Amino acid sequence: MSQTPDHLFERARLSIPGGVNSPVRAFRSVGGTPVFFDSAAGAWLTDSAGRRYVDYVGSWGPMLVGHTHLEVVAAVQAAAAKALSFGAPTEAETELAELLRSLVPSLELVRLLCSGTEATMTALRLARGYTGRSLIVKFQGCYHGHSDGLLVKAGSGALTFGNPSSAGVPAEIAALTLVCDYNDTAQIEQLFAARGEEIAGVIVEPVAGNMNLVLPRPGFLEALRALCDRHGALLIFDEVMTGLRVAPGGAQARYGIRPDLTTLGKVIGGGLPLAALGGRRDIMEKLAPLGPVYQAGTLSGNPIAVAAGLATLKLAAAPGFQAGVEAYAAQLVAGLVAEAKRAGVAFCAQSVGSMFGLYFRSTPPTSFAEVMQSDVARFNRFFHAMLARGIYLAPSAFEAGFVSAAHGEAELAATLAAAREAFGEQA
Ligand SMILES: *Cc1c(COP(=O)(O)O)cnc(C)c1O
């Protein structure tokens, strides 16, 4: 018996907090009832009632080659038929580590884990274990998963200790994380001048994709590199989202910065739970069993996830792949901007690699404060107008969008036709 989303959501809420297993899925920000999905193929999703949508969420990033790609599904099926898990080494794990190292040369050694949260949490422990220091610097609006030390927002002044951004995070733990403004070089220079000798590491999304999409200002990432070098702190690029999206070698390849540590996730598992932490050999050798910094995982390097990741990365690293997804993202953005202009709606958009940002304001934001100034009510109306026309955007004005290699002419035409009507309703 097929059930409507309302019924499914009602039922889910009886057994699952808020009816969802990750909060943004609940549609709290845009209002309404979340869509329950049943299947996906290429660029398209099918919901529980059989309606189809062009997908611009891509499972929040992983589905770079498109949904249920034949080669990825075949690799997963073949792996599953051999073993679901060993909890012991396999050759495929080494093959994946080798492939990641060839794509991202700063990964001299790489450890596989199960989630981005785990990767960033371990990166902080490793930075502290390596430097013998306690403080971490992060940027307001960057998301690095939900470990205690990273659910922290700015305190009252720029150079004060961070405050918990979630209940349950002890103030004592939040106080070890200092929060700066993204793209504000002068501010972090001031922070390092005051406390540089106590800072173990700086963690940053080199392209910010968790406060909509914010590009690094020219010189910002270079300044972080120079500050960390001068003060003996580690530079951690959280490329869980940007890895394989901004360029095959991640944002570090696109912007020419070599971080000390890098976290990867999302695309590298092709839709299965897989993440990685890698970087300088002398730092990575501090991880157990070689060194004193402990990290472990029952399902780390799980053969099914590794098979999906390997198949996905082989497709995504092929010549011409990146150019194809970049071209679609650029055409999408240009088309949406043209439709908004036609309707007289204050709107802009930009893309980098296969990621894009939509903004109900006249210029792309360069800071968290500017992101917060965008017109959320307008985005929410636009979101629902697009959803009603079969276009699935991220259900929040503060998320980046993603395209896949399966998006083509037909999907672009369908999206822009829907946008023409959706912007028309806004005017
Ligand atoms: C998604 C994300 C994470 C968290 O990854 P999970 O697999 O959801 O734990 C961390 N950092 C960034 C930049 C992300 O986009």
Coordinates of C-alpha atoms in Angstrom, one line a residue, residues 12 27 34 46 59 95 98 107 113 119 123 148 159 209 220 231 245 259 268 327 331 379 391 399-400:
A12 CA 8.2 8.2 11.4
F27 CA 12.3 20.7 6.3
P34 CA 9.8 16.2 3.9
T46 CA 11.5 9.0 -7.3
S59 CA 22.7 13.0 -0.9
E95 CA 44.1 0.5 -3.6
E98 CA 46.8 4.8 -3.3
L107 CA 48.1 12.8 1.5
L113 CA 37.1 6.0 8.6
A119 CA 37.6 12.3 10.3
A123 CA 42.2 15.5 12.9
D148 CA 31.9 18.4 20.8
L159 CA 39.3 37.0 20.5
G209 CA 29.8 24.9 1.6
F220 CA 42.8 34.1 2.6
H231 CA 53.5 29.7 14.7
R245 CA 33.9 18.5 -6.2
P259 CA 47.6 21.7 4.0
I268 CA 35.0 9.2 -1.7
A327 CA 30.2 23.1 -17.4
Q331 CA 25.2 26.7 -17.4
F379 CA 14.3 31.3 -0.8
I391 CA 13.1 20.1 -8.9
E399 CA 23.2 24.9 2.0
A400 CA 25.3 24.5 -1.2

